[in-house]
Coordinates of N, CA, C and O and ligand atoms in Angstrom, one line a residue:
X1 N -10.8 188.1 20.9 CA -10.8 189.3 20.0 C -10.9 190.9 20.8 O -11.1 190.6 22.1
X2 N -11.0 191.3 20.4 CA -10.8 192.9 20.6 C -12.2 193.5 21.0 O -13.1 192.8 20.2
X3 N -12.3 194.4 21.9 CA -13.8 195.1 22.3 C -13.8 196.3 20.9 O -15.3 196.2 20.6
X4 N -13.1 196.5 20.4 CA -13.6 197.0 19.0 C -14.3 196.1 17.9 O -15.5 196.1 17.2
X5 N -13.6 194.5 18.0 CA -14.6 193.5 17.2 C -15.6 193.4 18.0 O -16.5 193.1 16.9
X6 N -16.2 193.2 18.8 CA -17.5 193.4 19.6 C -18.4 194.4 19.3 O -19.6 193.9 19.0
X7 N -17.9 195.3 19.5 CA -18.6 196.8 19.0 C -19.5 196.4 17.8 O -20.4 196.6 17.4
X8 N -18.1 196.1 16.6 CA -18.7 195.8 15.1 C -19.8 194.9 15.3 O -20.6 195.2 14.6
X9 N -19.5 193.8 15.9 CA -20.0 192.3 15.3 C -21.2 192.7 16.2 O -22.7 192.4 15.5
X10 N -21.9 193.4 16.9 CA -23.1 193.9 17.9 C -23.8 194.8 16.7 O -24.9 195.0 16.4
X11 N -23.0 196.0 16.7 CA -23.5 196.8 15.4 C -24.2 196.1 14.5 O -25.2 196.2 13.6
X12 N -23.1 195.5 13.6 CA -23.8 195.2 12.5 C -25.0 193.8 13.1 O -25.8 193.1 11.9
X13 N -25.0 193.2 14.3 CA -26.2 191.9 14.0 C -27.0 192.9 14.4 O -28.5 192.3 13.5
X14 N -27.1 194.0 14.8 CA -28.3 194.9 15.0 C -29.4 195.1 13.8 O -30.3 195.6 13.5
X15 N -28.5 195.4 12.5 CA -28.8 195.6 11.9 C -29.9 194.6 11.0 O -30.6 194.4 9.9
X16 N -29.3 193.2 11.2 CA -30.1 191.9 10.9 C -31.0 191.5 11.1 O -31.7 190.9 11.1
X17 N -31.1 192.3 12.7 CA -32.1 192.0 13.5 C -33.5 192.7 13.0 O -34.4 191.3 13.0
X18 N -34.1 193.4 12.4 CA -35.2 193.4 11.7 C -35.5 192.0 10.5 O -36.6 192.3 10.2
X19 N -34.0 192.2 9.7 CA -34.6 191.1 8.8 C -34.2 189.6 9.1 O -34.1 189.1 8.4
X20 N -34.4 189.0 10.2 CA -33.7 188.2 11.2 C -34.9 186.7 10.2 O -33.8 185.7 10.0
X21 N -36.3 186.9 10.1 CA -36.4 185.8 9.5 C -35.6 185.4 8.1 O -35.7 184.7 8.0
X22 N -35.9 186.6 7.4 CA -35.2 186.4 6.1 C -33.9 185.9 6.0 O -33.4 184.9 5.4
X23 N -33.2 186.2 6.8 CA -31.4 185.8 7.0 C -31.8 184.4 7.4 O -31.1 183.5 6.9
X24 N -32.2 184.2 8.6 CA -32.8 182.7 8.8 C -32.7 182.0 7.7 O -32.6 180.5 7.2
X25 N -34.1 182.2 6.8 CA -34.6 181.3 5.3 C -33.2 181.4 4.5 O -32.8 180.2 4.1
X26 N -32.6 182.2 4.3 CA -31.0 182.0 3.6 C -30.4 181.3 4.0 O -29.4 180.8 3.2
X27 N -30.0 181.6 5.5 CA -29.0 180.6 5.9 C -29.2 178.8 6.0 O -28.4 178.6 5.4
X28 N -30.5 178.4 6.1 CA -31.0 177.3 6.0 C -30.6 176.9 4.7 O -30.1 175.7 4.0
X29 N -31.1 177.7 3.4 CA -31.2 177.4 2.2 C -29.7 177.0 1.7 O -29.7 176.2 0.9
X30 N -28.7 178.1 2.0 CA -27.4 178.3 1.8 C -26.8 176.9 2.1 O -26.6 176.2 1.8
X31 N -27.1 176.6 3.4 CA -26.4 175.4 4.9 C -27.1 173.9 3.8 O -26.3 173.5 3.5
X32 N -28.0 174.1 3.3 CA -28.7 172.7 2.8 C -28.3 172.4 1.4 O -28.1 171.4 0.4
X33 N -28.0 173.2 0.4 CA -27.5 173.6 -0.5 C -26.2 173.1 -0.6 O -25.5 172.3 -1.6
X34 N -25.2 173.4 0.1 CA -23.8 173.4 0.2 C -23.4 171.9 0.8 O -22.1 171.4 0.7
X35 N -24.5 171.6 1.9 CA -24.0 170.3 2.9 C -25.4 169.9 3.3 O -25.7 169.9 4.0
X36 N -26.0 169.0 1.4 CA -27.1 168.4 1.8 C -27.5 167.4 2.7 O -28.6 167.0 3.2
X37 N -26.2 166.7 2.7 CA -26.0 165.5 4.2 C -26.9 166.0 5.3 O -27.6 165.2 6.0
X38 N -26.8 167.0 6.1 CA -27.5 167.4 7.0 C -28.7 167.5 6.7 O -29.2 168.2 7.8
X39 N -29.3 168.1 6.0 CA -30.8 167.9 5.7 C -31.8 167.1 6.8 O -32.6 167.8 7.3
X40 N -31.4 166.4 6.5 CA -32.4 165.2 7.4 C -32.0 165.2 9.1 O -32.8 164.4 9.7
X41 N -30.8 165.8 9.3 CA -31.1 166.1 10.9 C -31.6 167.1 11.2 O -32.7 167.3 12.6
X42 N -32.7 168.0 10.5 CA -33.5 169.0 10.8 C -35.0 168.5 10.8 O -35.0 167.5 9.9
X43 N -35.7 169.2 11.4 CA -37.3 168.9 11.0 C -37.7 169.5 9.6 O -36.9 170.4 8.8
X44 N -38.8 168.6 9.3 CA -39.3 169.2 8.2 C -39.6 170.7 7.7 O -39.3 171.7 6.8
X45 N -40.7 171.1 8.6 CA -40.7 172.6 9.1 C -39.9 173.5 9.8 O -39.7 173.1 11.5
X46 N -39.3 173.7 8.9 CA -37.9 175.0 10.1 C -38.1 176.3 10.5 O -37.3 176.8 11.3
X47 N -39.7 176.7 10.5 CA -40.2 177.9 11.3 C -39.9 178.0 12.7 O -39.0 179.2 12.8
X48 N -40.0 176.9 13.6 CA -39.5 177.5 14.7 C -37.9 177.0 14.7 O -37.1 177.6 15.7
X49 N -37.3 176.2 14.2 CA -35.5 176.0 14.1 C -35.0 177.5 13.7 O -34.3 177.8 14.4
X50 N -35.8 177.9 13.2 CA -35.3 179.6 12.2 C -35.3 180.5 13.4 O -34.2 181.3 13.8
X51 N -36.4 180.5 14.1 CA -36.6 181.5 15.1 C -35.7 181.1 16.4 O -34.9 181.8 17.3
X52 N -35.3 179.4 16.5 CA -34.4 179.0 17.7 C -33.0 179.7 17.4 O -32.0 180.3 18.2
X53 N -32.8 179.5 16.2 CA -31.5 180.2 15.9 C -31.1 181.9 15.8 O -29.9 181.8 16.2
X54 N -32.0 182.5 15.5 CA -31.5 183.5 15.3 C -31.9 184.7 17.2 O -31.1 185.0 17.4
X55 N -32.5 183.7 17.6 CA -32.5 183.9 19.7 C -31.3 183.6 19.6 O -31.0 184.5 20.4
X56 N -30.8 182.1 19.7 CA -29.3 182.1 20.1 C -28.2 183.2 19.6 O -27.5 183.8 20.3
X57 N -28.4 183.3 18.6 CA -27.3 183.7 17.7 C -27.1 186.2 18.7 O -26.4 186.3 19.0
X58 N -28.3 186.0 18.9 CA -28.6 187.3 19.6 C -28.2 187.4 21.3 O -27.3 188.2 21.4
X59 N -28.7 186.4 21.7 CA -28.0 186.4 23.0 C -26.3 185.7 22.8 O -25.8 186.1 23.6
X60 N -25.5 185.1 22.4 CA -24.4 184.7 21.8 C -24.0 186.4 21.7 O -22.8 187.0 22.4
X61 N -24.0 187.2 20.9 CA -23.6 188.6 20.7 C -24.0 189.1 21.0 O -23.3 189.8 21.7
X62 N -25.1 189.7 22.2 CA -25.2 190.3 23.0 C -24.3 189.8 24.5 O -24.0 190.5 24.9
X63 N -23.8 188.3 24.7 CA -23.0 188.0 25.6 C -21.8 188.3 25.3 O -20.5 187.8 26.3
X64 N -21.1 188.7 23.8 CA -20.1 188.8 23.6 C -19.0 189.4 24.4 O -17.8 189.0 24.6
X65 N -19.1 190.9 25.2 CA -18.3 191.7 25.4 C -18.3 191.0 27.2 O -17.4 191.6 27.9
X66 N -18.7 190.2 27.4 CA -18.6 189.0 29.1 C -18.5 187.9 28.8 O -20.3 186.9 28.9
X67 N -17.5 187.1 28.1 CA -17.7 186.1 27.5 C -17.9 185.0 28.2 O -18.6 183.8 27.9
X68 N -17.5 185.4 29.9 CA -17.8 184.0 30.3 C -19.4 183.7 31.0 O -19.7 182.8 31.2
X69 N -19.9 184.6 30.4 CA -21.8 184.5 31.0 C -22.2 184.2 30.1 O -23.5 183.2 30.2
X70 N -21.6 183.8 28.6 CA -22.3 183.0 27.5 C -22.2 181.5 27.5 O -22.6 180.5 26.9
X71 N -20.3 181.1 28.6 CA -20.2 179.9 28.4 C -21.1 178.7 28.5 O -20.9 177.3 28.2
X72 N -21.7 178.6 29.8 CA -22.4 177.7 30.3 C -23.6 177.6 29.5 O -23.5 175.9 28.7
X73 N -24.3 178.4 28.7 CA -25.3 178.4 27.4 C -24.7 177.6 26.2 O -24.8 176.5 25.9
X74 N -23.4 177.7 25.8 CA -22.9 177.4 25.0 C -22.6 176.3 24.6 O -22.3 174.8 24.1
X75 N -22.0 175.7 26.5 CA -21.7 174.6 26.5 C -22.9 173.5 26.8 O -22.9 172.2 25.6
X76 N -23.5 174.0 27.2 CA -25.1 172.7 27.2 C -25.7 173.1 25.7 O -26.3 171.6 25.4
X77 N -25.8 174.1 24.4 CA -26.2 173.9 23.2 C -25.1 172.6 23.0 O -25.3 172.0 21.8
X78 N -23.6 172.9 23.1 CA -22.9 171.9 22.1 C -23.3 170.3 22.4 O -23.2 169.7 21.6
X79 N -23.7 170.4 23.7 CA -24.2 168.9 24.0 C -25.1 168.1 23.5 O -25.6 167.2 23.3
X80 N -25.7 169.4 23.6 CA -27.5 169.0 22.7 C -27.4 168.4 21.4 O -27.6 167.3 20.9
X81 N -25.9 169.2 20.8 CA -25.6 169.0 19.2 C -25.3 167.8 19.4 O -25.5 167.2 17.8
X82 N -24.7 167.0 19.9 CA -24.4 165.1 20.2 C -25.3 164.7 19.6 O -25.3 163.8 18.5
X83 N -26.7 164.8 20.1 CA -27.7 163.9 20.2 C -28.3 164.7 19.4 O -29.0 163.4 18.4
X84 N -28.4 165.5 17.9 CA -28.7 166.3 17.0 C -27.9 165.0 16.3 O -28.7 165.3 14.7
X85 N -26.5 164.7 16.5 CA -25.9 163.9 15.5 C -25.2 165.1 14.5 O -24.2 164.8 13.6
X86 N -24.8 166.3 15.2 CA -23.9 167.1 14.7 C -22.7 166.4 15.2 O -22.1 165.6 16.4
X87 N -21.9 166.8 14.2 CA -20.1 166.1 14.2 C -19.1 167.3 14.5 O -19.8 168.6 13.9
X88 N -18.0 167.3 14.8 CA -17.1 168.5 14.9 C -17.0 168.6 13.6 O -16.5 170.3 13.4
X89 N -16.6 168.1 12.2 CA -16.3 168.9 10.9 C -17.6 169.1 10.6 O -17.6 170.0 9.5
X90 N -18.8 169.5 10.4 CA -19.9 170.3 10.4 C -19.7 171.8 10.8 O -20.5 172.3 9.9
X91 N -18.6 172.0 11.9 CA -18.9 173.3 12.3 C -18.5 174.2 11.3 O -19.1 175.6 11.1
X92 N -17.3 173.6 10.9 CA -16.7 174.9 9.5 C -17.7 175.1 8.3 O -17.9 176.7 8.3
X93 N -18.3 174.4 7.9 CA -19.9 174.5 6.9 C -20.7 175.7 7.7 O -20.9 176.7 7.1
X94 N -20.6 175.0 8.7 CA -22.3 176.2 9.2 C -21.6 177.6 9.6 O -22.4 178.5 9.3
X95 N -20.6 177.8 10.3 CA -19.6 178.9 10.2 C -19.5 179.8 8.5 O -19.9 181.2 8.6
X96 N -18.9 178.9 7.7 CA -19.4 179.7 6.2 C -20.2 180.4 6.0 O -20.4 181.3 5.1
X97 N -21.3 179.8 6.4 CA -22.9 179.8 6.2 C -23.0 180.7 6.7 O -23.5 181.4 5.9
X98 N -23.0 181.1 7.8 CA -23.3 182.5 9.0 C -22.5 183.1 8.0 O -23.0 184.3 8.4
X99 N -21.2 183.1 7.7 CA -20.9 184.4 7.2 C -21.4 185.2 6.0 O -21.3 186.0 5.6
X100 N -21.2 183.9 5.0 CA -22.0 184.2 3.9 C -23.7 184.8 3.8 O -23.7 186.0 3.4
X101 N -24.4 184.4 4.8 CA -25.5 184.9 5.5 C -25.5 186.7 5.8 O -25.8 187.1 5.2
X102 N -24.5 186.7 6.4 CA -24.3 188.2 6.9 C -24.0 189.0 5.5 O -24.0 189.9 5.5
X103 N -23.0 188.6 5.3 CA -22.1 189.0 3.9 C -23.5 189.6 2.9 O -23.8 190.7 2.2
X104 N -24.4 188.7 2.9 CA -26.0 188.9 1.9 C -26.8 190.0 2.7 O -26.7 191.0 2.1
X105 N -26.9 189.8 3.7 CA -27.8 190.4 4.4 C -27.2 191.8 4.7 O -28.2 193.1 4.7
X106 N -26.0 192.5 5.0 CA -25.1 193.6 5.3 C -25.0 194.4 3.8 O -24.9 195.5 4.0
X107 N -25.2 193.5 2.6 CA -24.2 194.3 1.5 C -23.0 195.2 1.9 O -22.6 194.9 2.1
X108 N -23.7 196.2 1.6 CA -22.0 197.5 1.8 C -21.7 197.8 2.7 O -20.5 197.9 3.1
X109 N -22.3 197.1 4.0 CA -22.2 197.4 5.3 C -21.0 195.8 5.4 O -20.2 196.2 6.8
X110 N -21.1 195.2 4.8 CA -19.9 193.8 5.2 C -18.7 194.6 5.3 O -18.4 194.9 3.0
X111 N -17.7 194.4 5.9 CA -16.4 194.7 5.6 C -15.2 194.0 5.8 O -15.7 193.4 6.5
X112 N -14.1 194.1 5.0 CA -13.1 193.4 5.5 C -12.8 193.1 6.7 O -12.5 191.9 7.7
X113 N -12.8 194.5 7.9 CA -12.9 194.3 9.1 C -13.7 193.6 10.0 O -13.6 192.8 10.7
X114 N -14.9 193.6 9.3 CA -16.2 193.2 9.7 C -16.5 191.3 9.8 O -16.2 190.6 10.7
X115 N -15.7 191.2 8.6 CA -15.7 189.4 8.0 C -14.5 189.0 9.1 O -14.9 188.1 9.7
X116 N -13.2 189.6 9.2 CA -12.6 189.3 10.5 C -12.9 189.1 11.7 O -12.6 188.0 12.3
X117 N -14.0 189.9 11.8 CA -14.1 190.2 13.6 C -15.7 188.8 13.4 O -15.6 188.1 15.1
X118 N -16.4 188.5 12.5 CA -17.2 187.5 12.6 C -16.0 186.4 12.8 O -16.7 185.2 13.3
X119 N -15.6 186.0 11.9 CA -14.5 184.7 11.7 C -14.1 184.6 12.9 O -13.9 183.3 13.1
X120 N -13.4 185.7 13.8 CA -12.7 185.4 14.8 C -13.6 184.9 15.7 O -13.9 184.3 16.7
X121 N -14.9 185.6 16.0 CA -16.2 185.1 17.2 C -16.8 184.0 16.6 O -16.8 183.3 17.6
X122 N -16.7 183.5 15.3 CA -17.5 181.8 15.1 C -15.9 181.1 15.6 O -16.7 179.9 16.2
X123 N -14.8 181.1 15.3 CA -13.9 180.4 15.5 C -13.7 180.4 17.1 O -13.3 178.8 17.9
X124 N -13.7 181.7 18.6 CA -13.5 181.1 19.7 C -15.0 180.2 20.0 O -14.9 179.2 20.7
X125 N -16.5 180.5 19.7 CA -17.9 180.3 19.8 C -17.4 178.3 19.3 O -17.8 177.7 20.2
X126 N -17.1 178.4 18.3 CA -17.3 176.8 17.5 C -15.7 176.4 18.5 O -16.5 174.9 18.2
X127 N -14.9 176.8 18.3 CA -13.8 175.9 19.1 C -14.2 175.4 20.7 O -14.2 174.4 21.2
X128 N -14.7 176.3 21.1 CA -15.4 176.2 22.8 C -16.3 175.1 22.7 O -16.2 174.0 23.8
X129 N -17.2 175.0 21.5 CA -18.5 174.2 21.8 C -18.4 172.6 21.3 O -17.9 171.9 21.9
X130 N -17.2 172.8 19.8 CA -16.4 171.5 19.9 C -15.6 170.7 21.4 O -15.7 169.6 21.2
X131 N -14.4 171.6 21.9 CA -13.9 170.8 22.8 C -14.6 170.4 23.8 O -14.6 169.1 24.7
X132 N -15.6 171.4 24.1 CA -17.4 170.6 25.4 C -17.6 169.3 25.0 O -18.4 168.7 25.7
X133 N -18.1 169.3 23.8 CA -18.7 168.3 23.0 C -17.9 167.1 22.5 O -18.4 165.6 23.0
X134 N -17.1 167.5 22.2 CA -16.2 166.2 21.5 C -14.8 166.0 22.4 O -14.0 165.2 22.0
X135 N -14.3 166.9 23.0 CA -13.0 166.7 23.5 C -12.0 167.4 23.0 O -12.2 167.7 22.1
X136 N -11.4 168.0 23.7 CA -10.2 169.0 23.8 C -9.2 168.3 22.2 O -8.5 169.1 21.1
X137 N -8.6 166.9 22.0 CA -8.6 166.0 20.7 C -9.1 166.9 19.1 O -8.5 166.6 18.6
X138 N -10.7 166.7 19.7 CA -11.6 167.1 18.5 C -11.3 168.5 17.8 O -11.2 168.9 17.0
X139 N -11.1 169.4 19.3 CA -10.5 171.2 18.6 C -9.7 170.9 18.4 O -9.4 171.7 17.0
X140 N -8.9 170.3 18.7 CA -7.5 170.6 18.3 C -6.9 170.1 16.5 O -6.1 170.5 15.7
X141 N -8.2 169.0 16.0 CA -7.8 168.3 14.8 C -8.7 169.5 14.0 O -8.6 169.3 13.0
X142 N -9.2 170.7 14.2 CA -10.1 171.4 13.7 C -9.3 172.1 12.8 O -8.0 172.7 13.3
Ligands
HEM1 C1 -22.3 178.2 16.7 C2 -23.6 177.1 15.9 C3 -24.5 177.0 16.5 C4 -25.6 177.6 16.9 C5 -25.3 178.5 17.8 C6 -26.2 176.7 17.1 C7 -28.1 176.9 17.0 C8 -29.1 176.3 17.3 C9 -30.3 175.7 18.1 C10 -30.4 177.7 19.1 C11 -30.7 175.2 18.1 C12 -32.1 175.0 18.7 C13 -32.3 173.4 19.7 C14 -31.6 173.8 21.2 O1 -31.2 174.9 21.5 O2 -30.7 172.8 21.3 C15 -30.4 174.0 17.1 C16 -30.8 172.8 16.5 C17 -30.2 172.3 15.7 N1 -28.7 172.3 14.8 FE1 -27.5 173.9 15.8 N2 -26.2 175.8 16.4 C18 -24.9 175.5 15.5 C19 -24.0 174.6 15.1 C20 -24.5 173.3 14.5 C21 -23.8 172.3 13.8 C22 -22.7 172.7 13.4 C23 -25.0 171.5 13.2 C24 -24.6 170.4 12.1 C25 -25.0 169.8 11.8 C26 -26.4 172.1 13.6 C27 -27.3 171.1 13.2 C28 -28.3 171.3 14.6 C29 -29.5 170.6 14.4 C30 -29.8 169.2 13.6 C31 -30.2 171.2 15.4 C32 -31.7 170.2 15.9 C33 -33.1 170.0 14.9 C34 -34.1 169.6 15.3 O3 -34.2 168.4 15.7 O4 -35.1 170.3 16.2 N3 -26.2 173.0 14.3 N4 -28.8 175.0 16.7

């Protein structure tokens, strides 16, 4: 990821922050629509979950310019996800849903450059999380 991409992501995320609650509702509604099988893995009441997701995304976005600083938290998060029942093959649908949500939330501010920056960032993060949780082989299969 280039420094320009990191700046683009941070600027775009700051526009989502004021609507983070609605963005999280959009995200999970969409996720459960495109991947209904994962619904049962989550609690019925998603209020806390929405806050946790947006908080974690804020921490990751904030740490992008110093990737090493967020790797320990990302590794621990990935390992907790094994217990939640998450599989390596779930990561792409979560990524696609995240991009879809950002596109909806940002409207006209969503550009091809921004899409590429977020795609690259999610690729780096999810690739790292998958290899931490399931080993390098699972990551290579993605
Ligand atoms: C980069 C990708 C992801 C991020 C940033 C993320 C973030 C989070 C966070 C912050 C939590 C709160 C609990 C904790 O911190 O341990 C959580 C819980 C959870 N996530 Fe993720 N997640 C990601 C990918 C996934 C994927 C691919 C799945 C697969 C379906 C998934 C399913 C879940 C489930 C089932 C829970 C627990 C709900 C509960 O029992 O409370 N997540 N996630």
